[in-house]
């Protein structure tokens, strides 16, 4: 049985804002809708940017992709700021628990030194990839316009900073909070031949001008291969080496990746479906960047779990692309 | 791992968790990765000297922000469920919210975009992180403001199409062009304009009047947002100060460039705040403090101390500061008079202040109100009583820079407009003041591009050949509901019905022009 408190309801003159009403009708709207649709400036900009005099502020031609309405790209997670931080607060709480458990029990510090070195060489340098992803997504958030699209990219940017910080903390656990292990790990990133194709790829993404090409390359292609390879295949390989406990420290990345795939795929699907021209352009970018991402990961795979693992990941990624209407050059499925 | 090194200090640990993730590129040139750092003339010799204005890792950010959001939305929900809009001092107060939502909230979105961009453009990773956190904070502000106003929008007019109006309505080009100016500038000027001049020097004159106004007038939704945003704003202020000190310390050649930006953005900020001055003095039924007092405390005293502190870098107080100080006695009255006569074309109402309010204004402005401004209101009131409420049907001249109508007066003669004109490449341009005229002279190629609303109406670019059509069709201002005099407006009638001040008249409460 339930009881109901009677409240005094007052007749409103309208149910939502006019911009929301034009899209969804005059009915009460969700928090996500009122926070995300048509809140940005779109016209009558006063001055041309000194840093890009060919275009206006909030200019939709900062990508070659054309959409009649960028708001048709929406977030299946329905994240507005409040929903986003509350979701991440829960995730960080679980992660914090794992980190303090590992530290308290010495689960990482009592690993053989060679295995610790493996972590510093293979896993921790991913923090630099995360920083590149952070920069790329912040840049995209500054370049794209529609609230539904921009907000996903700033959340993504901050997530990458967070992931890079968790990876850094693995090294800080190993070196007892001195920074020495971070310094050593960084020399692998800078000098070890193993990392150079990846470092080159990341630096190359930092000069991509078209924001949609950048989002596609970073959030679909690089992440689409890197996350399954490093946080699933490599994770299992670590387990076989006797470092299963490290898995607790990368749970955040697995959960995060599973969730992120949803919005990235939704975005790509919508843009693909808009026009043949878009579809052709997206395929061209996949043709250009997917092999680069594969090559960048190959030395890591070769030196640890083996090339087959990477090929398996690539085949899975090809299936994901296929569902989106795209083909992977590397895999003739 | 055996190590003899010392444990990291908090400061060093934070640097390891932010800037140590970055590296010196070797496959691409630094210039190609960060192409916007040089063209403004600012010289950065060593980004490592950047002091982090705050040290928040992402896990801590998520945690603290989530706690704030949870509390905030619980209050928004309770406010809506209990019809908190009925607890405000008077429905006239909601006009301050109409101004806020259409004038200020879209700037938060512009700030989000601007900071996301500079959060990519600086080659110093510490500065990037700080800017990115401000970017996402600003996204928070625009979204929570929309949610805070959501319930008011359901029960009052004028709030319903704020973003559309921001791009089009004549007086909203004052805030819009302000932020467009900053965003179209380079990254260092953007930070000087917004983080330093706006978020640090002038923030208390924007944020405090609206939020304290909400507190004094029973608006729980807005004041709760204000409380919740306070700790965000504290971070933003720290960034503003760090930015300016960092740039000044990096190279002596930066000093004159920054001095020019401080002069420019002080004056542009001051002109933008003239909208706030009229809000404080006229739109709040329960007054918080006069504009004059606010200016004395938050600018003359606090700003004075700040610029004293910056003296050691070779920075002097902003040019035309003395004119701004003199203007404190006048601008709120001059603005309200202007909006009073043009409220056929605004999304909010205006009215003649009550006798009690005019007495308060006389007290607050002993040297100016009775002499210059009370007689105007008494004259207009007499007309209104005769059924001849005054609307000015001729559109005003706008300042080429701040885009406020040229309504301001000479610093030492409040009866004479401080109009300036200038010829540039065969064209004539008009300004409200020497401050705006100087800003134009420095970058004429920028300001000649301005989309001046009155000119655009005359050019036929606003979907109408007469003001009424422009207002309804292009601005989406519902004639007879959103605009005109407050007395007798649908808002007024609904409020009277709520307060039982007169029998509810559902027929009379219907807007005249409802189709």
mmCIF file with all atom_site columns, N, CA and C in Angstrom, chain A residues 13-15 17-18 22 31 34 42-44 48 50 58 81-82 127-128 134 138 145 150-151 165 177 180 183 186 196 199 203-204 206, chain B residues 3 8 16 20-23 26-28 58 61 65 77 109 116 120 132 143 146-147 150 153-154 156-157 160-161 167 176 183-184 449 494:
data_model
loop_
_atom_site.group_PDB
_atom_site.id
_atom_site.type_symbol
_atom_site.label_atom_id
_atom_site.label_alt_id
_atom_site.label_comp_id
_atom_site.label_asym_id
_atom_site.label_entity_id
_atom_site.label_seq_id
_atom_site.pdbx_PDB_ins_code
_atom_site.Cartn_x
_atom_site.Cartn_y
_atom_site.Cartn_z
_atom_site.occupancy
_atom_site.B_iso_or_equiv
_atom_site.pdbx_formal_charge
_atom_site.auth_seq_id
_atom_site.auth_comp_id
_atom_site.auth_asym_id
_atom_site.auth_atom_id
_atom_site.pdbx_PDB_model_num
ATOM 1   N N  . UNK A 1 13  ? 1.884  28.325 -17.666 1.00 0.00 ? 13  UNK A N  1
ATOM 2   C CA . UNK A 1 13  ? 1.503  28.905 -18.955 1.00 0.00 ? 13  UNK A CA 1
ATOM 3   C C  . UNK A 1 13  ? 2.205  28.207 -20.112 1.00 0.00 ? 13  UNK A C  1
ATOM 4   N N  . UNK A 1 14  ? 3.299  27.526 -19.825 1.00 0.00 ? 14  UNK A N  1
ATOM 5   C CA . UNK A 1 14  ? 3.969  26.692 -20.844 1.00 0.00 ? 14  UNK A CA 1
ATOM 6   C C  . UNK A 1 14  ? 4.712  25.603 -20.107 1.00 0.00 ? 14  UNK A C  1
ATOM 7   N N  . UNK A 1 15  ? 5.101  24.585 -20.835 1.00 0.00 ? 15  UNK A N  1
ATOM 8   C CA . UNK A 1 15  ? 5.722  23.441 -20.173 1.00 0.00 ? 15  UNK A CA 1
ATOM 9   C C  . UNK A 1 15  ? 7.228  23.406 -20.274 1.00 0.00 ? 15  UNK A C  1
ATOM 10  N N  . UNK A 1 17  ? 10.899 25.482 -22.478 1.00 0.00 ? 17  UNK A N  1
ATOM 11  C CA . UNK A 1 17  ? 11.410 26.598 -23.274 1.00 0.00 ? 17  UNK A CA 1
ATOM 12  C C  . UNK A 1 17  ? 10.986 26.454 -24.735 1.00 0.00 ? 17  UNK A C  1
ATOM 13  N N  . UNK A 1 18  ? 10.937 27.563 -25.441 1.00 0.00 ? 18  UNK A N  1
ATOM 14  C CA . UNK A 1 18  ? 10.491 27.544 -26.842 1.00 0.00 ? 18  UNK A CA 1
ATOM 15  C C  . UNK A 1 18  ? 11.415 26.720 -27.728 1.00 0.00 ? 18  UNK A C  1
ATOM 16  N N  . UNK A 1 22  ? 9.947  23.627 -29.863 1.00 0.00 ? 22  UNK A N  1
ATOM 17  C CA . UNK A 1 22  ? 10.027 23.484 -31.318 1.00 0.00 ? 22  UNK A CA 1
ATOM 18  C C  . UNK A 1 22  ? 10.513 22.087 -31.715 1.00 0.00 ? 22  UNK A C  1
ATOM 19  N N  . UNK A 1 31  ? 15.625 16.889 -18.102 1.00 0.00 ? 31  UNK A N  1
ATOM 20  C CA . UNK A 1 31  ? 16.778 17.731 -17.763 1.00 0.00 ? 31  UNK A CA 1
ATOM 21  C C  . UNK A 1 31  ? 17.790 17.705 -18.902 1.00 0.00 ? 31  UNK A C  1
ATOM 22  N N  . UNK A 1 34  ? 16.574 20.045 -21.819 1.00 0.00 ? 34  UNK A N  1
ATOM 23  C CA . UNK A 1 34  ? 16.681 21.496 -21.586 1.00 0.00 ? 34  UNK A CA 1
ATOM 24  C C  . UNK A 1 34  ? 18.141 21.946 -21.510 1.00 0.00 ? 34  UNK A C  1
ATOM 25  N N  . UNK A 1 42  ? 24.316 30.734 -32.666 1.00 0.00 ? 42  UNK A N  1
ATOM 26  C CA . UNK A 1 42  ? 24.436 30.190 -34.026 1.00 0.00 ? 42  UNK A CA 1
ATOM 27  C C  . UNK A 1 42  ? 24.554 31.253 -35.116 1.00 0.00 ? 42  UNK A C  1
ATOM 28  N N  . UNK A 1 43  ? 24.251 32.513 -34.790 1.00 0.00 ? 43  UNK A N  1
ATOM 29  C CA . UNK A 1 43  ? 24.234 33.486 -35.885 1.00 0.00 ? 43  UNK A CA 1
ATOM 30  C C  . UNK A 1 43  ? 24.612 34.890 -35.410 1.00 0.00 ? 43  UNK A C  1
ATOM 31  N N  . UNK A 1 44  ? 24.818 35.775 -36.381 1.00 0.00 ? 44  UNK A N  1
ATOM 32  C CA . UNK A 1 44  ? 25.117 37.191 -36.110 1.00 0.00 ? 44  UNK A CA 1
ATOM 33  C C  . UNK A 1 44  ? 26.366 37.390 -35.252 1.00 0.00 ? 44  UNK A C  1
ATOM 34  N N  . UNK A 1 48  ? 35.294 38.349 -36.933 1.00 0.00 ? 48  UNK A N  1
ATOM 35  C CA . UNK A 1 48  ? 35.998 37.148 -37.391 1.00 0.00 ? 48  UNK A CA 1
ATOM 36  C C  . UNK A 1 48  ? 37.153 36.852 -36.436 1.00 0.00 ? 48  UNK A C  1
ATOM 37  N N  . UNK A 1 50  ? 40.670 36.230 -34.974 1.00 0.00 ? 50  UNK A N  1
ATOM 38  C CA . UNK A 1 50  ? 42.020 36.592 -35.422 1.00 0.00 ? 50  UNK A CA 1
ATOM 39  C C  . UNK A 1 50  ? 42.826 35.335 -35.745 1.00 0.00 ? 50  UNK A C  1
ATOM 40  N N  . UNK A 1 58  ? 31.958 29.787 -33.956 1.00 0.00 ? 58  UNK A N  1
ATOM 41  C CA . UNK A 1 58  ? 30.941 28.714 -34.052 1.00 0.00 ? 58  UNK A CA 1
ATOM 42  C C  . UNK A 1 58  ? 30.603 28.393 -35.505 1.00 0.00 ? 58  UNK A C  1
ATOM 43  N N  . UNK A 1 81  ? 25.773 17.856 -17.338 1.00 0.00 ? 81  UNK A N  1
ATOM 44  C CA . UNK A 1 81  ? 26.867 17.948 -16.371 1.00 0.00 ? 81  UNK A CA 1
ATOM 45  C C  . UNK A 1 81  ? 26.592 17.160 -15.076 1.00 0.00 ? 81  UNK A C  1
ATOM 46  N N  . UNK A 1 82  ? 25.418 17.409 -14.488 1.00 0.00 ? 82  UNK A N  1
ATOM 47  C CA . UNK A 1 82  ? 25.123 16.794 -13.186 1.00 0.00 ? 82  UNK A CA 1
ATOM 48  C C  . UNK A 1 82  ? 25.097 15.275 -13.267 1.00 0.00 ? 82  UNK A C  1
ATOM 49  N N  . UNK A 1 127 ? 49.672 6.643  -20.190 1.00 0.00 ? 127 UNK A N  1
ATOM 50  C CA . UNK A 1 127 ? 49.246 7.951  -19.666 1.00 0.00 ? 127 UNK A CA 1
ATOM 51  C C  . UNK A 1 127 ? 49.521 9.056  -20.676 1.00 0.00 ? 127 UNK A C  1
ATOM 52  N N  . UNK A 1 128 ? 50.555 8.869  -21.479 1.00 0.00 ? 128 UNK A N  1
ATOM 53  C CA . UNK A 1 128 ? 50.868 9.892  -22.486 1.00 0.00 ? 128 UNK A CA 1
ATOM 54  C C  . UNK A 1 128 ? 49.863 9.847  -23.629 1.00 0.00 ? 128 UNK A C  1
ATOM 55  N N  . UNK A 1 134 ? 43.190 13.637 -24.224 1.00 0.00 ? 134 UNK A N  1
ATOM 56  C CA . UNK A 1 134 ? 42.638 14.766 -23.463 1.00 0.00 ? 134 UNK A CA 1
ATOM 57  C C  . UNK A 1 134 ? 42.716 16.049 -24.290 1.00 0.00 ? 134 UNK A C  1
ATOM 58  N N  . UNK A 1 138 ? 39.492 18.107 -25.901 1.00 0.00 ? 138 UNK A N  1
ATOM 59  C CA . UNK A 1 138 ? 39.250 19.488 -25.495 1.00 0.00 ? 138 UNK A CA 1
ATOM 60  C C  . UNK A 1 138 ? 39.191 20.383 -26.729 1.00 0.00 ? 138 UNK A C  1
ATOM 61  N N  . UNK A 1 145 ? 29.895 22.651 -32.184 1.00 0.00 ? 145 UNK A N  1
ATOM 62  C CA . UNK A 1 145 ? 29.007 23.710 -31.719 1.00 0.00 ? 145 UNK A CA 1
ATOM 63  C C  . UNK A 1 145 ? 27.805 23.191 -30.934 1.00 0.00 ? 145 UNK A C  1
ATOM 64  N N  . UNK A 1 150 ? 29.172 18.841 -28.315 1.00 0.00 ? 150 UNK A N  1
ATOM 65  C CA . UNK A 1 150 ? 30.314 19.419 -27.581 1.00 0.00 ? 150 UNK A CA 1
ATOM 66  C C  . UNK A 1 150 ? 30.430 18.835 -26.190 1.00 0.00 ? 150 UNK A C  1
ATOM 67  N N  . UNK A 1 151 ? 29.292 18.688 -25.502 1.00 0.00 ? 151 UNK A N  1
ATOM 68  C CA . UNK A 1 151 ? 29.424 18.271 -24.104 1.00 0.00 ? 151 UNK A CA 1
ATOM 69  C C  . UNK A 1 151 ? 30.012 16.866 -24.005 1.00 0.00 ? 151 UNK A C  1
ATOM 70  N N  . UNK A 1 165 ? 45.699 9.936  -14.898 1.00 0.00 ? 165 UNK A N  1
ATOM 71  C CA . UNK A 1 165 ? 46.093 10.079 -13.497 1.00 0.00 ? 165 UNK A CA 1
ATOM 72  C C  . UNK A 1 165 ? 46.072 8.742  -12.764 1.00 0.00 ? 165 UNK A C  1
ATOM 73  N N  . UNK A 1 177 ? 55.845 6.686  -4.116  1.00 0.00 ? 177 UNK A N  1
ATOM 74  C CA . UNK A 1 177 ? 55.480 8.097  -4.105  1.00 0.00 ? 177 UNK A CA 1
ATOM 75  C C  . UNK A 1 177 ? 56.627 9.052  -4.330  1.00 0.00 ? 177 UNK A C  1
ATOM 76  N N  . UNK A 1 180 ? 60.104 8.479  -9.176  1.00 0.00 ? 180 UNK A N  1
ATOM 77  C CA . UNK A 1 180 ? 61.197 7.861  -9.917  1.00 0.00 ? 180 UNK A CA 1
ATOM 78  C C  . UNK A 1 180 ? 60.679 6.915  -11.013 1.00 0.00 ? 180 UNK A C  1
ATOM 79  N N  . UNK A 1 183 ? 59.399 8.797  -13.933 1.00 0.00 ? 183 UNK A N  1
ATOM 80  C CA . UNK A 1 183 ? 60.493 9.272  -14.789 1.00 0.00 ? 183 UNK A CA 1
ATOM 81  C C  . UNK A 1 183 ? 60.984 8.148  -15.702 1.00 0.00 ? 183 UNK A C  1
ATOM 82  N N  . UNK A 1 186 ? 58.574 7.231  -18.418 1.00 0.00 ? 186 UNK A N  1
ATOM 83  C CA . UNK A 1 186 ? 58.529 8.235  -19.487 1.00 0.00 ? 186 UNK A CA 1
ATOM 84  C C  . UNK A 1 186 ? 59.690 8.073  -20.473 1.00 0.00 ? 186 UNK A C  1
ATOM 85  N N  . UNK A 1 196 ? 57.674 4.128  -30.291 1.00 0.00 ? 196 UNK A N  1
ATOM 86  C CA . UNK A 1 196 ? 57.788 5.259  -31.221 1.00 0.00 ? 196 UNK A CA 1
ATOM 87  C C  . UNK A 1 196 ? 56.660 5.348  -32.262 1.00 0.00 ? 196 UNK A C  1
ATOM 88  N N  . UNK A 1 199 ? 53.887 6.954  -30.376 1.00 0.00 ? 199 UNK A N  1
ATOM 89  C CA . UNK A 1 199 ? 54.123 8.368  -30.058 1.00 0.00 ? 199 UNK A CA 1
ATOM 90  C C  . UNK A 1 199 ? 53.990 9.218  -31.317 1.00 0.00 ? 199 UNK A C  1
ATOM 91  N N  . UNK A 1 203 ? 51.302 12.248 -31.807 1.00 0.00 ? 203 UNK A N  1
ATOM 92  C CA . UNK A 1 203 ? 51.711 13.599 -32.226 1.00 0.00 ? 203 UNK A CA 1
ATOM 93  C C  . UNK A 1 203 ? 51.063 13.985 -33.549 1.00 0.00 ? 203 UNK A C  1
ATOM 94  N N  . UNK A 1 204 ? 50.887 13.003 -34.425 1.00 0.00 ? 204 UNK A N  1
ATOM 95  C CA . UNK A 1 204 ? 50.222 13.304 -35.700 1.00 0.00 ? 204 UNK A CA 1
ATOM 96  C C  . UNK A 1 204 ? 48.746 13.691 -35.496 1.00 0.00 ? 204 UNK A C  1
ATOM 97  N N  . UNK A 1 206 ? 47.665 15.332 -33.083 1.00 0.00 ? 206 UNK A N  1
ATOM 98  C CA . UNK A 1 206 ? 47.624 16.683 -32.498 1.00 0.00 ? 206 UNK A CA 1
ATOM 99  C C  . UNK A 1 206 ? 47.640 17.787 -33.554 1.00 0.00 ? 206 UNK A C  1
ATOM 100 N N  . UNK B 2 3   ? 64.216 2.548  -3.653  1.00 0.00 ? 3   UNK B N  1
ATOM 101 C CA . UNK B 2 3   ? 64.513 3.917  -4.076  1.00 0.00 ? 3   UNK B CA 1
ATOM 102 C C  . UNK B 2 3   ? 65.000 4.739  -2.908  1.00 0.00 ? 3   UNK B C  1
ATOM 103 N N  . UNK B 2 8   ? 57.359 12.687 -2.845  1.00 0.00 ? 8   UNK B N  1
ATOM 104 C CA . UNK B 2 8   ? 57.005 13.956 -3.494  1.00 0.00 ? 8   UNK B CA 1
ATOM 105 C C  . UNK B 2 8   ? 56.188 14.837 -2.564  1.00 0.00 ? 8   UNK B C  1
ATOM 106 N N  . UNK B 2 16  ? 53.320 15.882 -11.251 1.00 0.00 ? 16  UNK B N  1
ATOM 107 C CA . UNK B 2 16  ? 53.499 14.563 -11.864 1.00 0.00 ? 16  UNK B CA 1
ATOM 108 C C  . UNK B 2 16  ? 52.175 14.029 -12.421 1.00 0.00 ? 16  UNK B C  1
ATOM 109 N N  . UNK B 2 20  ? 53.473 16.309 -16.056 1.00 0.00 ? 20  UNK B N  1
ATOM 110 C CA . UNK B 2 20  ? 54.461 15.287 -16.415 1.00 0.00 ? 20  UNK B CA 1
ATOM 111 C C  . UNK B 2 20  ? 53.922 14.307 -17.459 1.00 0.00 ? 20  UNK B C  1
ATOM 112 N N  . UNK B 2 21  ? 52.615 14.326 -17.669 1.00 0.00 ? 21  UNK B N  1
ATOM 113 C CA . UNK B 2 21  ? 52.049 13.462 -18.716 1.00 0.00 ? 21  UNK B CA 1
ATOM 114 C C  . UNK B 2 21  ? 52.378 13.991 -20.107 1.00 0.00 ? 21  UNK B C  1
ATOM 115 N N  . UNK B 2 22  ? 52.697 15.280 -20.190 1.00 0.00 ? 22  UNK B N  1
ATOM 116 C CA . UNK B 2 22  ? 53.059 15.869 -21.480 1.00 0.00 ? 22  UNK B CA 1
ATOM 117 C C  . UNK B 2 22  ? 54.537 15.620 -21.765 1.00 0.00 ? 22  UNK B C  1
ATOM 118 N N  . UNK B 2 23  ? 54.942 15.844 -23.000 1.00 0.00 ? 23  UNK B N  1
ATOM 119 C CA . UNK B 2 23  ? 56.334 15.584 -23.385 1.00 0.00 ? 23  UNK B CA 1
ATOM 120 C C  . UNK B 2 23  ? 56.740 16.523 -24.507 1.00 0.00 ? 23  UNK B C  1
ATOM 121 N N  . UNK B 2 26  ? 58.650 15.193 -30.985 1.00 0.00 ? 26  UNK B N  1
ATOM 122 C CA . UNK B 2 26  ? 59.757 15.129 -31.936 1.00 0.00 ? 26  UNK B CA 1
ATOM 123 C C  . UNK B 2 26  ? 59.306 14.721 -33.334 1.00 0.00 ? 26  UNK B C  1
ATOM 124 N N  . UNK B 2 27  ? 58.045 14.244 -33.457 1.00 0.00 ? 27  UNK B N  1
ATOM 125 C CA . UNK B 2 27  ? 57.572 13.857 -34.793 1.00 0.00 ? 27  UNK B CA 1
ATOM 126 C C  . UNK B 2 27  ? 56.802 14.996 -35.466 1.00 0.00 ? 27  UNK B C  1
ATOM 127 N N  . UNK B 2 28  ? 56.330 15.900 -34.660 1.00 0.00 ? 28  UNK B N  1
ATOM 128 C CA . UNK B 2 28  ? 55.689 17.104 -35.174 1.00 0.00 ? 28  UNK B CA 1
ATOM 129 C C  . UNK B 2 28  ? 56.355 18.281 -34.484 1.00 0.00 ? 28  UNK B C  1
ATOM 130 N N  . UNK B 2 58  ? 41.290 14.638 -11.163 1.00 0.00 ? 58  UNK B N  1
ATOM 131 C CA . UNK B 2 58  ? 39.941 14.387 -11.674 1.00 0.00 ? 58  UNK B CA 1
ATOM 132 C C  . UNK B 2 58  ? 39.075 13.640 -10.670 1.00 0.00 ? 58  UNK B C  1
ATOM 133 N N  . UNK B 2 61  ? 37.782 16.083 -8.362  1.00 0.00 ? 61  UNK B N  1
ATOM 134 C CA . UNK B 2 61  ? 36.827 16.961 -9.046  1.00 0.00 ? 61  UNK B CA 1
ATOM 135 C C  . UNK B 2 61  ? 35.463 16.289 -9.138  1.00 0.00 ? 61  UNK B C  1
ATOM 136 N N  . UNK B 2 65  ? 32.272 17.840 -7.079  1.00 0.00 ? 65  UNK B N  1
ATOM 137 C CA . UNK B 2 65  ? 31.233 18.440 -7.924  1.00 0.00 ? 65  UNK B CA 1
ATOM 138 C C  . UNK B 2 65  ? 29.943 17.625 -7.835  1.00 0.00 ? 65  UNK B C  1
ATOM 139 N N  . UNK B 2 77  ? 14.265 20.465 -7.319  1.00 0.00 ? 77  UNK B N  1
ATOM 140 C CA . UNK B 2 77  ? 13.069 19.617 -7.335  1.00 0.00 ? 77  UNK B CA 1
ATOM 141 C C  . UNK B 2 77  ? 12.050 20.091 -6.295  1.00 0.00 ? 77  UNK B C  1
ATOM 142 N N  . UNK B 2 109 ? 27.937 29.600 -21.811 1.00 0.00 ? 109 UNK B N  1
ATOM 143 C CA . UNK B 2 109 ? 28.202 28.648 -22.897 1.00 0.00 ? 109 UNK B CA 1
ATOM 144 C C  . UNK B 2 109 ? 29.397 29.113 -23.733 1.00 0.00 ? 109 UNK B C  1
ATOM 145 N N  . UNK B 2 116 ? 37.477 25.607 -23.474 1.00 0.00 ? 116 UNK B N  1
ATOM 146 C CA . UNK B 2 116 ? 37.813 24.304 -24.072 1.00 0.00 ? 116 UNK B CA 1
ATOM 147 C C  . UNK B 2 116 ? 38.886 24.517 -25.136 1.00 0.00 ? 116 UNK B C  1
ATOM 148 N N  . UNK B 2 120 ? 43.165 23.567 -25.041 1.00 0.00 ? 120 UNK B N  1
ATOM 149 C CA . UNK B 2 120 ? 43.911 22.808 -26.038 1.00 0.00 ? 120 UNK B CA 1
ATOM 150 C C  . UNK B 2 120 ? 45.129 23.590 -26.538 1.00 0.00 ? 120 UNK B C  1
ATOM 151 N N  . UNK B 2 132 ? 40.772 23.665 -18.860 1.00 0.00 ? 132 UNK B N  1
ATOM 152 C CA . UNK B 2 132 ? 39.759 22.636 -19.135 1.00 0.00 ? 132 UNK B CA 1
ATOM 153 C C  . UNK B 2 132 ? 38.786 22.490 -17.973 1.00 0.00 ? 132 UNK B C  1
ATOM 154 N N  . UNK B 2 143 ? 24.135 25.053 -17.773 1.00 0.00 ? 143 UNK B N  1
ATOM 155 C CA . UNK B 2 143 ? 23.086 24.027 -17.656 1.00 0.00 ? 143 UNK B CA 1
ATOM 156 C C  . UNK B 2 143 ? 22.306 24.157 -16.354 1.00 0.00 ? 143 UNK B C  1
ATOM 157 N N  . UNK B 2 146 ? 19.905 27.105 -16.621 1.00 0.00 ? 146 UNK B N  1
ATOM 158 C CA . UNK B 2 146 ? 18.701 26.768 -17.390 1.00 0.00 ? 146 UNK B CA 1
ATOM 159 C C  . UNK B 2 146 ? 17.747 25.953 -16.509 1.00 0.00 ? 146 UNK B C  1
ATOM 160 N N  . UNK B 2 147 ? 18.295 25.018 -15.752 1.00 0.00 ? 147 UNK B N  1
ATOM 161 C CA . UNK B 2 147 ? 17.439 24.204 -14.880 1.00 0.00 ? 147 UNK B CA 1
ATOM 162 C C  . UNK B 2 147 ? 16.845 25.035 -13.740 1.00 0.00 ? 147 UNK B C  1
ATOM 163 N N  . UNK B 2 150 ? 14.012 26.969 -15.136 1.00 0.00 ? 150 UNK B N  1
ATOM 164 C CA . UNK B 2 150 ? 13.023 26.162 -15.850 1.00 0.00 ? 150 UNK B CA 1
ATOM 165 C C  . UNK B 2 150 ? 11.608 26.349 -15.266 1.00 0.00 ? 150 UNK B C  1
ATOM 166 N N  . UNK B 2 153 ? 10.192 29.794 -16.030 1.00 0.00 ? 153 UNK B N  1
ATOM 167 C CA . UNK B 2 153 ? 9.758  29.871 -17.423 1.00 0.00 ? 153 UNK B CA 1
ATOM 168 C C  . UNK B 2 153 ? 8.333  29.346 -17.590 1.00 0.00 ? 153 UNK B C  1
ATOM 169 N N  . UNK B 2 154 ? 7.962  28.399 -16.758 1.00 0.00 ? 154 UNK B N  1
ATOM 170 C CA . UNK B 2 154 ? 6.610  27.826 -16.884 1.00 0.00 ? 154 UNK B CA 1
ATOM 171 C C  . UNK B 2 154 ? 5.540  28.770 -16.349 1.00 0.00 ? 154 UNK B C  1
ATOM 172 N N  . UNK B 2 156 ? 6.105  32.394 -15.813 1.00 0.00 ? 156 UNK B N  1
ATOM 173 C CA . UNK B 2 156 ? 6.257  33.818 -16.170 1.00 0.00 ? 156 UNK B CA 1
ATOM 174 C C  . UNK B 2 156 ? 6.675  33.941 -17.627 1.00 0.00 ? 156 UNK B C  1
ATOM 175 N N  . UNK B 2 157 ? 6.434  35.091 -18.189 1.00 0.00 ? 157 UNK B N  1
ATOM 176 C CA . UNK B 2 157 ? 6.795  35.339 -19.585 1.00 0.00 ? 157 UNK B CA 1
ATOM 177 C C  . UNK B 2 157 ? 8.248  35.810 -19.721 1.00 0.00 ? 157 UNK B C  1
ATOM 178 N N  . UNK B 2 160 ? 11.371 32.406 -22.302 1.00 0.00 ? 160 UNK B N  1
ATOM 179 C CA . UNK B 2 160 ? 11.121 31.175 -23.051 1.00 0.00 ? 160 UNK B CA 1
ATOM 180 C C  . UNK B 2 160 ? 12.054 30.914 -24.225 1.00 0.00 ? 160 UNK B C  1
ATOM 181 N N  . UNK B 2 161 ? 12.757 31.953 -24.729 1.00 0.00 ? 161 UNK B N  1
ATOM 182 C CA . UNK B 2 161 ? 13.603 31.688 -25.906 1.00 0.00 ? 161 UNK B CA 1
ATOM 183 C C  . UNK B 2 161 ? 14.936 32.423 -25.789 1.00 0.00 ? 161 UNK B C  1
ATOM 184 N N  . UNK B 2 167 ? 21.141 35.936 -29.708 1.00 0.00 ? 167 UNK B N  1
ATOM 185 C CA . UNK B 2 167 ? 21.762 36.158 -31.024 1.00 0.00 ? 167 UNK B CA 1
ATOM 186 C C  . UNK B 2 167 ? 21.165 37.342 -31.773 1.00 0.00 ? 167 UNK B C  1
ATOM 187 N N  . UNK B 2 176 ? 26.611 39.843 -26.003 1.00 0.00 ? 176 UNK B N  1
ATOM 188 C CA . UNK B 2 176 ? 27.106 38.912 -27.038 1.00 0.00 ? 176 UNK B CA 1
ATOM 189 C C  . UNK B 2 176 ? 28.392 39.434 -27.670 1.00 0.00 ? 176 UNK B C  1
ATOM 190 N N  . UNK B 2 183 ? 36.414 35.932 -27.598 1.00 0.00 ? 183 UNK B N  1
ATOM 191 C CA . UNK B 2 183 ? 36.648 34.620 -28.226 1.00 0.00 ? 183 UNK B CA 1
ATOM 192 C C  . UNK B 2 183 ? 37.324 34.744 -29.587 1.00 0.00 ? 183 UNK B C  1
ATOM 193 N N  . UNK B 2 184 ? 37.123 35.874 -30.260 1.00 0.00 ? 184 UNK B N  1
ATOM 194 C CA . UNK B 2 184 ? 37.773 36.028 -31.559 1.00 0.00 ? 184 UNK B CA 1
ATOM 195 C C  . UNK B 2 184 ? 39.213 36.531 -31.397 1.00 0.00 ? 184 UNK B C  1
ATOM 196 N N  . UNK B 2 449 ? 33.416 45.339 -38.249 1.00 0.00 ? 449 UNK B N  1
ATOM 197 C CA . UNK B 2 449 ? 32.630 44.153 -38.626 1.00 0.00 ? 449 UNK B CA 1
ATOM 198 C C  . UNK B 2 449 ? 31.350 44.000 -37.805 1.00 0.00 ? 449 UNK B C  1
ATOM 199 N N  . UNK B 2 494 ? -1.222 37.705 -13.228 1.00 0.00 ? 494 UNK B N  1
ATOM 200 C CA . UNK B 2 494 ? -1.086 36.383 -12.609 1.00 0.00 ? 494 UNK B CA 1
ATOM 201 C C  . UNK B 2 494 ? -0.607 36.519 -11.167 1.00 0.00 ? 494 UNK B C  1
#
